Amino acid sequence: MSNIIKTVNLSKSFFLKKNLNILKKISIEIKKGELVALLGPSGSGKSTFLHMIALLDQPSSGEIYFEGKKTSLMNDVEKDQMRGKKISIVYQQNNLLNDFTSLENVAIAMISSGKNKEFAINAAKKILKKVGLSKRLEHFPSDLSVGEQQRVAIARAAINKPQLILADEPTGSLDQSTSREIFNLFLKFKSQNRSIIYATHNRELADKADYKLKIIDGNIRRSNE
């Protein structure tokens, strides 16, 4: 099984009156088809780590390799293309467009990647059906429950069939039953040999991952516990 992500001595610091070392020389490998839980207390660097893996933020030092390619050698256009086709991120606050219907929110991700509108609309209908929202296509985010909104966000993230899905506390504001539904969607993606890294405080969901990555004092260690 080949790597989807490899980091070598990845570090991130911020300067706020003094230098804050958020992540320190992180070296990990994530293989294709792995489902990985990212754990750590609030402020430990989980979101920062995910943003760097998503190529949305630059590390202070170290390297990120995506499918063996050194991402520090990519320009902004190449990184945008990578995110559009191979990497997607799901936030706890789903970032849906309030003036767009469920169908439009999902289709726009495919249109933005260069597909024509008719093709994108048909693909959006199919994936929304898969996440159980075929009767909510024309509803706006304000008409949906929090769980339904998150399913729309996941459908949007998955429509371009990315190789890597990064989820930042995707079930943090959901009840236990809806959280399980969201996790079952991740299992479907895993069965398609996609990799998923999800930050969570939910112990039950973390225990269902292939393994855990725990951030402690800026370091990440792998755990099966």
N, CA, C and O of each residue as an XYZ file, in Angstrom:
900
protein
N       0.864     -1.195      0.000
C       0.000      0.000      0.000
C       0.898      1.241      0.000
O       1.733      1.402      0.890
N       0.730      2.113     -0.988
C       1.611      3.268     -1.127
C       1.131      4.452     -0.286
O      -0.029      4.523      0.121
N       2.058      5.376     -0.039
C       1.733      6.547      0.771
C       0.904      7.550     -0.015
O       1.139      7.766     -1.204
N      -0.069      8.162      0.654
C      -0.758      9.322      0.101
C      -0.089     10.589      0.629
O       0.072     11.566     -0.101
N       0.300     10.563      1.910
C       0.946     11.705      2.566
C       2.171     11.230      3.337
O       2.145     10.205      4.020
N       3.227     11.993      3.209
C       4.415     11.778      4.038
C       4.924     13.139      4.481
O       5.072     14.045      3.660
N       5.191     13.288      5.763
C       5.800     14.531      6.249
C       7.165     14.209      6.837
O       7.367     13.153      7.437
N       8.089     15.129      6.655
C       9.449     14.951      7.158
C       9.829     16.197      7.965
O       9.965     17.288      7.412
N       9.997     16.019      9.262
C      10.400     17.113     10.165
C       9.518     18.358      9.992
O      10.019     19.481      9.952
N       8.220     18.147      9.893
C       7.273     19.237      9.671
C       7.092     20.046     10.959
O       6.750     19.495     12.005
N       7.324     21.345     10.869
C       7.192     22.215     12.041
C       6.390     23.459     11.685
O       6.377     23.908     10.539
N       5.719     24.005     12.702
C       4.967     25.243     12.514
C       5.085     26.102     13.764
O       4.816     25.649     14.876
N       5.492     27.351     13.560
C       5.629     28.296     14.660
C       4.867     29.568     14.339
O       4.709     29.934     13.175
N       4.398     30.236     15.378
C       3.776     31.545     15.261
C       4.480     32.495     16.221
O       4.974     32.093     17.274
N       4.512     33.759     15.832
C       5.125     34.745     16.725
C       4.049     35.676     17.253
O       3.533     36.520     16.521
N       3.712     35.521     18.528
C       2.752     36.391     19.204
C       3.415     36.882     20.491
O       3.269     36.276     21.552
N       4.142     37.987     20.374
C       4.961     38.526     21.461
C       6.190     37.642     21.727
O       7.274     38.134     22.044
N       5.988     36.330     21.590
C       7.119     35.410     21.667
C       6.868     34.268     20.684
O       5.746     34.089     20.208
N       7.893     33.510     20.386
C       7.772     32.427     19.418
C       7.028     31.239     20.030
O       7.412     30.728     21.082
N       5.956     30.806     19.354
C       5.173     29.664     19.816
C       5.368     28.506     18.847
O       5.008     28.608     17.675
N       5.930     27.417     19.325
C       6.143     26.236     18.495
C       4.922     25.327     18.608
O       4.770     24.594     19.585
N       4.055     25.383     17.597
C       2.811     24.624     17.637
C       3.057     23.158     17.305
O       2.577     22.271     18.010
N       3.797     22.904     16.242
C       4.133     21.545     15.827
C       5.639     21.434     15.664
O       6.280     22.347     15.142
N       6.205     20.322     16.108
C       7.659     20.198     16.169
C       8.142     18.941     15.440
O       7.964     17.821     15.919
N       8.748     19.147     14.290
C       9.435     18.078     13.559
C       8.589     16.806     13.446
O       8.982     15.732     13.901
N       7.416     16.961     12.826
C       6.488     15.845     12.662
C       6.882     15.024     11.439
O       6.956     15.556     10.331
N       7.130     13.756     11.629
C       7.436     12.845     10.518
C       6.470     11.662     10.578
O       6.572     10.810     11.460
N       5.535     11.621      9.632
C       4.538     10.545      9.591
C       4.313     10.112      8.150
O       4.710     10.802      7.212
N       3.675      8.969      7.988
C       3.255      8.475      6.679
C       1.809      8.015      6.785
O       1.454      7.270      7.698
N       0.974      8.459      5.848
C      -0.415      8.017      5.757
C      -0.554      7.258      4.446
O      -0.225      7.782      3.381
N      -1.037      6.035      4.524
C      -1.148      5.215      3.315
C      -2.532      5.350      2.685
O      -3.497      5.734      3.345
N      -2.607      5.031      1.410
C      -3.883      5.084      0.704
C      -4.864      4.105      1.329
O      -4.517      2.967      1.647
N      -6.100      4.570      1.499
C      -7.139      3.721      2.058
C      -7.166      3.663      3.567
O      -7.929      2.883      4.137
N      -6.341      4.479      4.242
C      -6.340      4.465      5.704
C      -7.329      5.480      6.263
O      -7.530      6.560      5.708
N      -7.939      5.092      7.383
C      -8.870      5.950      8.115
C      -8.203      6.291      9.445
O      -8.017      5.421     10.297
N      -7.846      7.556      9.614
C      -6.983      7.959     10.725
C      -7.674      9.016     11.584
O      -8.169     10.017     11.067
N      -7.705      8.789     12.890
C      -8.250      9.769     13.828
C      -7.117     10.646     14.354
O      -6.061     10.148     14.745
N      -7.352     11.958     14.358
C      -6.377     12.920     14.861
C      -6.891     13.464     16.183
O      -7.955     14.081     16.241
N      -6.129     13.231     17.246
C      -6.564     13.593     18.591
C      -5.630     14.615     19.219
O      -4.459     14.723     18.856
N      -6.174     15.353     20.162
C      -5.379     16.334     20.892
C      -6.301     17.367     21.505
O      -7.390     17.606     20.983
N      -5.888     17.991     22.609
C      -6.731     19.016     23.237
C      -6.896     20.240     22.359
O      -6.135     20.425     21.409
N      -7.865     21.070     22.654
C      -8.069     22.317     21.922
C      -6.792     23.152     21.972
O      -6.177     23.310     23.026
N      -6.406     23.683     20.810
C      -5.205     24.493     20.742
C      -3.919     23.704     20.556
O      -2.830     24.278     20.556
N      -4.040     22.381     20.395
C      -2.843     21.544     20.280
C      -2.225     21.575     18.886
O      -1.078     21.168     18.705
N      -2.990     22.062     17.893
C      -2.445     22.142     16.543
C      -3.117     21.231     15.532
O      -2.611     21.058     14.423
N      -4.252     20.645     15.901
C      -4.939     19.727     14.975
C      -5.334     20.439     13.686
O      -5.038     19.961     12.591
N      -6.009     21.590     13.819
C      -6.444     22.333     12.632
C      -5.247     22.827     11.824
O      -5.264     22.794     10.594
N      -4.207     23.286     12.525
C      -2.994     23.744     11.845
C      -2.382     22.615     11.017
O      -1.973     22.821      9.875
N      -2.326     21.437     11.598
C      -1.776     20.277     10.893
C      -2.607     19.958      9.646
O      -2.052     19.749      8.568
N      -3.925     19.922      9.790
C      -4.797     19.624      8.658
C      -4.665     20.679      7.561
O      -4.650     20.341      6.378
N      -4.570     21.942      7.940
C      -4.438     23.021      6.954
C      -3.134     22.910      6.180
O      -3.095     23.207      4.986
N      -2.069     22.488      6.845
C      -0.804     22.307      6.127
C      -0.893     21.120      5.169
O      -0.414     21.198      4.038
N      -1.502     20.029      5.615
C      -1.671     18.861      4.755
C      -2.544     19.205      3.548
O      -2.337     18.678      2.455
N      -3.523     20.096      3.751
C      -4.409     20.525      2.668
C      -3.765     21.576      1.769
O      -4.386     22.044      0.815
N      -2.527     21.946      2.070
C      -1.782     22.949      1.295
C      -2.429     24.328      1.386
O      -2.315     25.141      0.468
N      -3.105     24.581      2.497
C      -3.713     25.886      2.742
C      -2.807     26.774      3.589
O      -3.007     27.986      3.670
N      -1.812     26.160      4.214
C      -0.894     26.887      5.087
C       0.509     26.338      4.878
O       0.690     25.151      4.607
N       1.502     27.215      5.007
C       2.885     26.821      4.796
C       3.517     26.385      6.120
O       3.323     27.048      7.139
N       4.266     25.287      6.121
C       5.023     24.944      7.321
C       6.162     25.932      7.541
O       6.646     26.550      6.592
N       6.584     26.078      8.772
C       7.746     26.918      9.064
C       9.023     26.239      8.590
O       9.971     26.899      8.166
N       9.035     24.911      8.666
C      10.151     24.129      8.154
C       9.677     22.703      7.940
O       8.606     22.318      8.410
N      10.480     21.918      7.226
C      10.094     20.544      6.940
C       9.403     20.422      5.596
O       9.186     21.413      4.898
N       9.060     19.186      5.245
C       8.487     18.902      3.933
C       7.207     18.083      4.035
O       7.027     17.273      4.945
N       6.318     18.326      3.058
C       5.121     17.512      2.873
C       5.196     16.903      1.477
O       5.402     17.611      0.491
N       5.028     15.592      1.404
C       4.990     14.898      0.114
C       3.575     14.375     -0.099
O       2.998     13.736      0.781
N       3.024     14.652     -1.275
C       1.706     14.119     -1.635
C       1.906     13.158     -2.795
O       2.354     13.551     -3.873
N       1.566     11.882     -2.561
C       1.807     10.826     -3.548
C       3.241     10.887     -4.073
O       3.493     10.722     -5.266
N       4.164     11.125     -3.158
C       5.576     11.137     -3.505
C       6.106     12.446     -4.063
O       7.306     12.581     -4.299
N       5.213     13.420     -4.277
C       5.628     14.704     -4.849
C       5.877     15.724     -3.740
O       5.072     15.869     -2.820
N       6.987     16.415     -3.843
C       7.383     17.408     -2.853
C       6.533     18.663     -3.050
O       6.674     19.357     -4.057
N       5.654     18.955     -2.094
C       4.701     20.039     -2.302
C       5.346     21.424     -2.215
O       4.782     22.395     -2.719
N       6.520     21.528     -1.584
C       7.185     22.832     -1.494
C       7.662     23.316     -2.860
O       7.964     24.497     -3.030
N       7.733     22.404     -3.838
C       8.153     22.778     -5.192
C       6.969     23.201     -6.061
O       7.158     23.639     -7.197
N       5.747     23.073     -5.532
C       4.554     23.440     -6.299
C       4.271     24.929     -6.167
O       4.470     25.508     -5.099
N       3.809     25.551     -7.247
C       3.374     26.947     -7.173
C       1.909     26.993     -6.741
O       1.278     25.950     -6.568
N       1.368     28.196     -6.569
C      -0.001     28.343     -6.058
C      -1.033     27.716     -6.993
O      -2.017     27.135     -6.535
N      -0.810     27.833     -8.293
C      -1.753     27.238     -9.250
C      -1.765     25.723     -9.116
O      -2.828     25.103     -9.121
N      -0.597     25.134     -8.999
C      -0.508     23.676     -8.852
C      -1.154     23.216     -7.552
O      -1.793     22.165     -7.516
N      -0.994     23.990     -6.488
C      -1.627     23.642     -5.213
C      -3.150     23.747     -5.316
O      -3.872     22.905     -4.783
N      -3.630     24.780     -6.002
C      -5.074     24.924     -6.208
C      -5.629     23.731     -6.988
O      -6.701     23.215     -6.670
N      -4.896     23.302     -8.002
C      -5.328     22.155     -8.805
C      -5.333     20.885     -7.969
O      -6.223     20.045     -8.103
N      -4.334     20.751     -7.109
C      -4.255     19.586     -6.237
C      -5.466     19.532     -5.303
O      -6.073     18.477     -5.116
N      -5.806     20.686     -4.721
C      -6.972     20.724     -3.831
C      -8.255     20.483     -4.600
O      -9.173     19.842     -4.090
N      -8.330     20.985     -5.814
C      -9.549     20.824     -6.591
C      -9.813     19.388     -7.006
O     -10.965     18.983     -7.155
N      -8.744     18.614     -7.194
C      -8.904     17.265     -7.743
C      -8.589     16.141     -6.764
O      -9.172     15.061     -6.855
N      -7.667     16.384     -5.824
C      -7.184     15.257     -5.029
C      -7.318     15.408     -3.519
O      -7.222     14.422     -2.789
N      -7.537     16.633     -3.044
C      -7.636     16.866     -1.609
C      -8.898     17.669     -1.310
O      -9.169     18.675     -1.965
N      -9.666     17.226     -0.324
C     -10.833     17.992      0.110
C     -10.823     18.103      1.628
O     -10.324     17.220      2.326
N     -11.376     19.192      2.123
C     -11.436     19.400      3.569
C     -12.874     19.694      3.995
O     -13.591     20.437      3.324
N     -13.283     19.107      5.112
C     -14.617     19.295      5.688
C     -14.438     19.952      7.046
O     -13.679     19.462      7.882
N     -15.135     21.061      7.270
C     -15.010     21.800      8.528
C     -16.193     21.488      9.444
O     -17.250     21.052      8.987
N     -15.999     21.719     10.744
C     -17.098     21.555     11.688
C     -18.217     22.537     11.346
O     -19.389     22.166     11.294
N     -17.838     23.791     11.115
C     -18.795     24.764     10.588
C     -18.739     24.619      9.079
O     -17.759     25.015      8.448
N     -19.774     24.059      8.507
C     -19.702     23.465      7.174
C     -19.385     24.407      6.018
O     -19.092     23.945      4.915
N     -19.439     25.730      6.248
C     -19.071     26.702      5.201
C     -19.906     26.586      3.929
O     -19.418     26.858      2.832
N     -21.162     26.181      4.082
C     -22.049     26.152      2.910
C     -22.411     27.577      2.510
O     -22.412     28.492      3.335
N     -22.713     27.743      1.238
C     -23.140     29.040      0.718
C     -24.633     29.203      0.991
O     -25.449     28.449      0.460
N     -24.987     30.181      1.813
C     -26.369     30.308      2.285
C     -27.382     30.593      1.190
O     -28.555     30.244      1.322
N     -26.939     31.226      0.106
C     -27.859     31.581     -0.974
C     -27.941     30.501     -2.041
O     -28.604     30.681     -3.063
N     -27.269     29.378     -1.806
C     -27.280     28.269     -2.758
C     -28.044     27.094     -2.160
O     -27.989     26.861     -0.953
N     -28.754     26.359     -3.003
C     -29.440     25.153     -2.550
C     -28.410     24.052     -2.265
O     -27.226     24.196     -2.569
N     -28.885     22.961     -1.680
C     -28.005     21.812     -1.450
C     -27.360     21.366     -2.755
O     -26.153     21.134     -2.820
N     -28.180     21.251     -3.786
C     -27.693     20.819     -5.096
C     -26.630     21.772     -5.632
O     -25.597     21.334     -6.139
N     -26.878     23.051     -5.520
C     -25.929     24.049     -6.031
C     -24.638     24.060     -5.217
O     -23.551     24.210     -5.774
N     -24.757     23.901     -3.902
C     -23.571     23.884     -3.039
C     -22.633     22.744     -3.416
O     -21.414     22.906     -3.379
N     -23.189     21.603     -3.777
C     -22.367     20.449     -4.134
C     -21.854     20.570     -5.569
O     -20.683     20.302     -5.839
N     -22.731     20.972     -6.485
C     -22.342     21.044     -7.904
C     -21.237     22.063     -8.143
O     -20.395     21.867     -9.019
N     -21.230     23.153     -7.371
C     -20.261     24.220     -7.624
C     -18.822     23.729     -7.434
O     -17.898     24.249     -8.060
N     -18.636     22.733     -6.573
C     -17.289     22.192     -6.378
C     -16.781     21.524     -7.650
O     -15.593     21.598     -7.964
N     -17.675     20.877     -8.372
C     -17.275     20.216     -9.615
C     -17.147     21.227    -10.751
O     -16.258     21.112    -11.595
N     -18.028     22.206    -10.770
C     -17.942     23.256    -11.804
C     -16.624     24.015    -11.652
O     -15.985     24.363    -12.644
N     -16.225     24.268    -10.411
C     -14.979     24.989    -10.147
C     -13.755     24.211    -10.610
O     -12.706     24.794    -10.882
N     -13.895     22.885    -10.696
C     -12.771     22.063    -11.132
C     -12.719     21.912    -12.654
O     -11.844     21.234    -13.194
N     -13.683     22.564    -13.342
C     -13.616     22.583    -14.800
C     -14.677     21.781    -15.518
O     -14.722     21.794    -16.748
N     -15.550     21.070    -14.777
C     -16.596     20.281    -15.421
C     -17.752     21.191    -15.841
O     -17.977     22.241    -15.241
N     -18.486     20.771    -16.886
C     -19.602     21.603    -17.327
C     -20.781     21.474    -16.364
O     -20.873     20.520    -15.591
N     -21.670     22.449    -16.428
C     -22.737     22.568    -15.435
C     -23.666     21.360    -15.428
O     -24.002     20.854    -14.358
N     -24.086     20.888    -16.596
C     -25.019     19.763    -16.660
C     -24.414     18.503    -16.037
O     -25.080     17.786    -15.290
N     -23.156     18.249    -16.352
C     -22.462     17.087    -15.795
C     -22.380     17.209    -14.278
O     -22.609     16.241    -13.552
N     -22.047     18.421    -13.806
C     -21.895     18.655    -12.371
C     -23.224     18.491    -11.630
O     -23.264     17.916    -10.542
N     -24.294     18.988    -12.212
C     -25.618     18.869    -11.580
C     -26.018     17.405    -11.438
O     -26.519     16.994    -10.392
N     -25.798     16.622    -12.487
C     -26.146     15.196    -12.436
C     -25.310     14.459    -11.397
O     -25.819     13.612    -10.664
N     -24.022     14.790    -11.342
C     -23.140     14.149    -10.357
C     -23.546     14.536     -8.946
O     -23.507     13.708     -8.035
N     -23.942     15.808     -8.761
C     -24.361     16.280     -7.436
C     -25.635     15.562     -6.985
O     -25.759     15.207     -5.813
N     -26.571     15.347     -7.892
C     -27.794     14.619     -7.554
C     -27.474     13.208     -7.078
O     -28.064     12.715     -6.118
N     -26.530     12.565     -7.766
C     -26.178     11.181     -7.415
C     -25.539     11.090     -6.033
O     -25.883     10.221     -5.232
N     -24.603     12.002     -5.767
C     -23.905     11.899     -4.484
C     -24.788     12.344     -3.326
O     -24.653     11.829     -2.217
N     -25.691     13.294     -3.565
C     -26.636     13.678     -2.512
C     -27.611     12.546     -2.217
O     -28.058     12.390     -1.080
N     -27.937     11.770     -3.216
C     -28.774     10.583     -2.991
C     -28.033      9.583     -2.114
O     -28.624      8.974     -1.222
N     -26.727      9.413     -2.369
C     -25.923      8.466     -1.589
C     -25.841      8.848     -0.123
O     -25.735      7.982      0.745
N     -25.889     10.164      0.158
C     -25.824     10.591      1.566
C     -27.224     10.819      2.151
O     -27.370     11.420      3.216
N     -28.246     10.332      1.444
C     -29.601     10.343      1.976
C     -30.334     11.669      1.877
O     -31.228     11.948      2.676
N     -29.957     12.500      0.888
C     -30.570     13.828      0.784
C     -31.257     14.062     -0.563
O     -31.367     15.201     -1.016
N     -31.708     13.008     -1.185
C     -32.336     13.157     -2.502
C     -33.617     13.986     -2.452
O     -34.045     14.527     -3.472
N     -34.230     14.088     -1.272
C     -35.460     14.881     -1.139
C     -35.180     16.302     -0.639
O     -36.106     17.065     -0.364
N     -33.901     16.646     -0.527
C     -33.533     17.965      0.003
C     -32.692     18.765     -0.993
O     -31.992     19.704     -0.613
N     -32.766     18.389     -2.260
C     -31.920     19.016     -3.283
C     -32.141     20.513     -3.403
O     -31.185     21.266     -3.584
N     -33.382     20.953     -3.307
C     -33.703     22.365     -3.542
C     -33.819     23.162     -2.248
O     -34.272     24.307     -2.257
N     -33.416     22.566     -1.152
C     -33.470     23.266      0.130
C     -32.195     24.069      0.360
O     -31.101     23.651     -0.022
N     -32.356     25.216      0.983
C     -31.210     26.051      1.342
C     -30.669     25.595      2.703
O     -31.386     24.938      3.457
N     -29.421     25.933      3.028
C     -28.852     25.509      4.308
C     -29.721     25.835      5.513
O     -29.794     25.048      6.458
N     -30.386     26.996      5.487
C     -31.224     27.392      6.628
C     -32.435     26.483      6.798
O     -33.058     26.470      7.859
N     -32.769     25.723      5.757
C     -33.910     24.805      5.823
C     -33.502     23.403      6.275
O     -34.354     22.530      6.440
N     -32.213     23.189      6.472
C     -31.694     21.867      6.799
C     -31.299     21.781      8.274
O     -30.970     22.789      8.901
N     -31.335     20.574      8.811
C     -30.809     20.357     10.158
C     -29.288     20.460     10.109
O     -28.694     20.445      9.031
N     -28.664     20.566     11.276
C     -27.203     20.649     11.335
C     -26.579     19.396     10.722
O     -25.581     19.482     10.006
N     -27.169     18.230     11.003
C     -26.658     16.986     10.438
C     -26.793     16.948      8.928
O     -25.892     16.479      8.233
N     -27.917     17.441      8.414
C     -28.115     17.484      6.961
C     -27.125     18.442      6.307
O     -26.584     18.153      5.240
N     -26.893     19.577      6.950
C     -25.907     20.522      6.425
C     -24.528     19.872      6.326
O     -23.808     20.068      5.347
N     -24.170     19.100      7.349
C     -22.856     18.458      7.338
C     -22.776     17.392      6.252
O     -21.717     17.191      5.657
N     -23.882     16.712      5.993
C     -23.887     15.725      4.903
C     -23.741     16.401      3.546
O     -23.094     15.860      2.649
N     -24.336     17.579      3.390
C     -24.138     18.345      2.155
C     -22.659     18.724      2.008
O     -22.083     18.621      0.925
N     -22.061     19.161      3.115
C     -20.649     19.551      3.081
C     -19.761     18.371      2.717
O     -18.788     18.531      1.979
N     -20.087     17.184      3.229
C     -19.300     15.994      2.911
C     -19.511     15.581      1.459
O     -18.569     15.162      0.787
N     -20.744     15.698      0.976
C     -21.003     15.411     -0.435
C     -20.209     16.357     -1.329
O     -19.657     15.946     -2.349
N     -20.159     17.614     -0.941
C     -19.378     18.606     -1.699
C     -17.895     18.237     -1.692
O     -17.216     18.349     -2.713
N     -17.404     17.801     -0.551
C     -15.992     17.436     -0.453
C     -15.664     16.193     -1.269
O     -14.539     16.036     -1.744
N     -16.646     15.313     -1.431
C     -16.378     14.020     -2.076
C     -16.701     13.987     -3.563
O     -16.333     13.029     -4.243
N     -17.376     15.001     -4.087
C     -17.902     14.908     -5.448
C     -16.813     14.761     -6.507
O     -17.029     14.109     -7.529
N     -15.654     15.356     -6.277
C     -14.569     15.243     -7.263
C     -13.694     14.010     -7.031
O     -12.621     13.877     -7.620
N     -14.168     13.111     -6.164
C     -13.478     11.861     -5.858
C     -12.027     12.087     -5.452
O     -11.115     11.528     -6.062
N     -11.810     12.908     -4.422
C     -10.441     13.181     -3.979
C      -9.801     11.933     -3.378
O     -10.490     11.047     -2.873
N      -8.485     11.878     -3.441
C      -7.758     10.762     -2.846
C      -7.617     10.934     -1.334
O      -7.418      9.964     -0.603
N      -7.723     12.187     -0.877
C      -7.548     12.478      0.544
C      -8.654     13.411      1.022
O      -8.865     14.484      0.456
N      -9.361     12.986      2.078
C     -10.391     13.819      2.695
C      -9.932     14.145      4.117
O      -9.625     13.249      4.904
N      -9.890     15.431      4.428
C      -9.482     15.911      5.744
C     -10.705     16.509      6.419
O     -11.356     17.389      5.857
N     -11.021     16.044      7.609
C     -12.229     16.501      8.295
C     -11.858     17.070      9.662
O     -11.303     16.369     10.508
N     -12.168     18.339      9.864
C     -11.800     19.048     11.095
C     -13.008     19.106     12.028
O     -13.881     19.960     11.872
N     -13.050     18.203     12.988
C     -14.171     18.101     13.941
C     -15.521     18.028     13.206
O     -16.417     18.822     13.494
N     -15.675     17.095     12.270
C     -16.894     17.071     11.450
C     -18.155     16.701     12.206
O     -19.261     16.956     11.729
N     -18.003     16.096     13.394
C     -19.182     15.697     14.163
C     -19.285     16.453     15.484
O     -20.073     16.083     16.354
N     -18.492     17.506     15.633
C     -18.423     18.211     16.912
C     -19.739     18.797     17.378
O     -19.979     18.887     18.582
N     -20.605     19.200     16.447
C     -21.872     19.820     16.835
C     -23.068     18.902     16.561
O     -24.211     19.357     16.519
N     -22.793     17.603     16.375
C     -23.855     16.669     16.026
C     -24.180     15.737     17.183
O     -23.339     15.492     18.047
N     -25.410     15.215     17.198
C     -25.767     14.230     18.208
C     -25.123     12.892     17.860
O     -24.566     12.726     16.775
N     -25.204     11.946     18.781
C     -24.493     10.677     18.631
C     -24.955      9.898     17.406
O     -24.134      9.328     16.687
N     -26.257      9.869     17.166
C     -26.792      9.119     16.034
C     -26.320      9.709     14.704
O     -25.910      8.976     13.804
N     -26.382     11.043     14.587
C     -25.956     11.697     13.348
C     -24.448     11.559     13.166
O     -23.969     11.418     12.041
N     -23.697     11.599     14.271
C     -22.248     11.406     14.200
C     -21.915     10.055     13.596
O     -20.992      9.942     12.790
N     -22.656      9.038     13.978
C     -22.423      7.703     13.431
C     -22.738      7.665     11.935
O     -22.044      6.998     11.168
N     -23.777      8.378     11.525
C     -24.123      8.438     10.101
C     -22.983      9.064      9.304
O     -22.620      8.576      8.233
N     -22.428     10.142      9.832
C     -21.314     10.810      9.156
C     -20.113      9.870      9.079
O     -19.448      9.788      8.047
N     -19.842      9.165     10.173
C     -18.714      8.239     10.173
C     -18.923      7.115      9.158
O     -17.967      6.679      8.517
N     -20.150      6.648      9.007
C     -20.433      5.602      8.019
C     -20.129      6.075      6.600
O     -19.752      5.277      5.742
N     -20.295      7.374      6.357
C     -19.910      7.921      5.048
C     -18.397      7.809      4.859
O     -17.920      7.488      3.771
N     -17.655      8.076      5.925
C     -16.201      7.938      5.847
C     -15.806      6.487      5.540
O     -14.860      6.244      4.790
N     -16.524      5.540      6.115
C     -16.231      4.133      5.852
C     -16.464      3.792      4.381
O     -15.736      2.984      3.804
N     -17.477      4.406      3.780
C     -17.717      4.189      2.347
C     -16.548      4.711      1.523
O     -16.119      4.068      0.565
N     -16.033      5.884      1.899
C     -14.893      6.440      1.171
C     -13.666      5.550      1.341
O     -12.915      5.340      0.389
N     -13.463      5.035      2.533
C     -12.336      4.140      2.789
C     -12.428      2.899      1.902
O     -11.417      2.416      1.390
N     -13.630      2.394      1.726
C     -13.814      1.195      0.901
C     -13.471      1.463     -0.561
O     -13.246      0.529     -1.331
N     -13.430      2.742     -0.943
C     -13.040      3.139     -2.303
C     -11.545      3.471     -2.378
O     -11.081      4.070     -3.348
N     -10.801      3.075     -1.343
C      -9.348      3.278     -1.245
C      -8.964      4.752     -1.138
O      -7.869      5.142     -1.543
N      -9.854      5.560     -0.599
C      -9.506      6.939     -0.298
C      -9.015      7.014      1.145
O      -9.393      6.194      1.981
N      -8.179      7.992      1.427
C      -7.654      8.180      2.779
C      -8.448      9.279      3.469
O      -8.790     10.289      2.855
N      -8.736      9.073      4.745
C      -9.478     10.070      5.520
C      -8.733     10.318      6.822
O      -8.415      9.376      7.548
N      -8.458     11.575      7.116
C      -7.915     11.973      8.417
C      -8.961     12.877      9.062
O      -9.327     13.907      8.496
N      -9.436     12.502     10.228
C     -10.470     13.308     10.870
C     -10.082     13.654     12.300
O      -9.767     12.779     13.106
N     -10.113     14.947     12.596
C      -9.878     15.417     13.959
C     -11.162     15.239     14.752
O     -12.245     15.563     14.265
N     -11.047     14.729     15.959
C     -12.256     14.495     16.748
C     -11.933     14.472     18.235
O     -10.816     14.156     18.646
N     -12.948     14.816     19.033
C     -12.893     14.634     20.483
C     -13.788     13.472     20.900
O     -13.894     13.145     22.082
N     -14.436     12.850     19.903
C     -15.381     11.770     20.170
C     -14.624     10.453     20.295
O     -14.135      9.914     19.302
N     -14.528      9.938     21.520
C     -13.745      8.728     21.776
C     -14.283      7.531     21.009
O     -13.514      6.722     20.490
N     -15.615      7.420     20.936
C     -16.218      6.280     20.242
C     -15.806      6.268     18.771
O     -15.430      5.224     18.237
N     -15.876      7.425     18.119
C     -15.517      7.490     16.705
C     -14.012      7.327     16.500
O     -13.575      6.727     15.518
N     -13.229      7.862     17.428
C     -11.768      7.726     17.323
C     -11.364      6.252     17.385
O     -10.445      5.823     16.687
N     -12.055      5.485     18.224
C     -11.718      4.072     18.400
C     -12.023      3.236     17.158
O     -11.547      2.107     17.039
N     -12.813      3.782     16.232
C     -13.171      3.040     15.022
C     -12.175      3.260     13.875
O     -12.278      2.627     12.824
N     -11.224      4.150     14.088
C     -10.219      4.414     13.052
C      -9.251      3.241     12.946
O      -9.178      2.401     13.843
N      -8.509      3.192     11.841
C      -7.454      2.185     11.711
C      -6.407      2.395     12.798
O      -5.864      1.433     13.342
N      -6.129      3.644     13.107
C      -5.239      3.999     14.207
C      -5.413      5.478     14.513
O      -6.090      6.199     13.780
N      -4.794      5.922     15.602
C      -4.908      7.321     16.024
C      -3.556      8.009     15.918
O      -2.509      7.389     16.107
N      -3.597      9.305     15.612
C      -2.434     10.175     15.730
C      -2.738     11.160     16.846
O      -3.702     11.921     16.759
N      -1.928     11.151     17.884
C      -2.167     12.016     19.039
C      -1.143     13.148     19.064
O       0.064     12.910     19.031
N      -1.646     14.388     19.124
C      -0.769     15.552     19.235
C      -0.612     15.896     20.712
O      -1.586     16.218     21.393
N       0.621     15.825     21.196
C       0.926     16.145     22.585
C       2.166     17.028     22.611
O       3.244     16.619     22.178
N       2.001     18.239     23.121
C       3.119     19.191     23.232
C       3.852     19.373     21.910
O       5.081     19.425     21.873
N       3.080     19.470     20.814
C       3.673     19.759     19.519
C       4.200     18.548     18.772
O       4.634     18.662     17.626
N       4.164     17.385     19.418
C       4.628     16.163     18.783
C       3.438     15.253     18.449
O       2.408     15.288     19.122
N       3.597     14.453     17.417
C       2.544     13.516     17.054
C       3.083     12.095     17.222
O       4.172     11.763     16.753
N       2.295     11.273     17.902
C       2.691      9.872     17.997
C       1.507      8.997     17.581
O       0.346      9.328     17.823
N       1.837      7.882     16.952
C       0.817      6.947     16.515
C       0.407      6.037     17.655
O       1.241      5.594     18.444
N      -0.889      5.763     17.734
C      -1.394      4.948     18.828
C      -2.532      4.069     18.337
O      -3.349      4.486     17.516
N      -2.573      2.856     18.850
C      -3.698      1.953     18.581
C      -4.590      1.834     19.804
O      -5.538      1.048     19.822
N      -4.277      2.625     20.828
C      -5.046      2.546     22.073
C      -6.274      3.431     22.016
O      -7.039      3.489     22.979
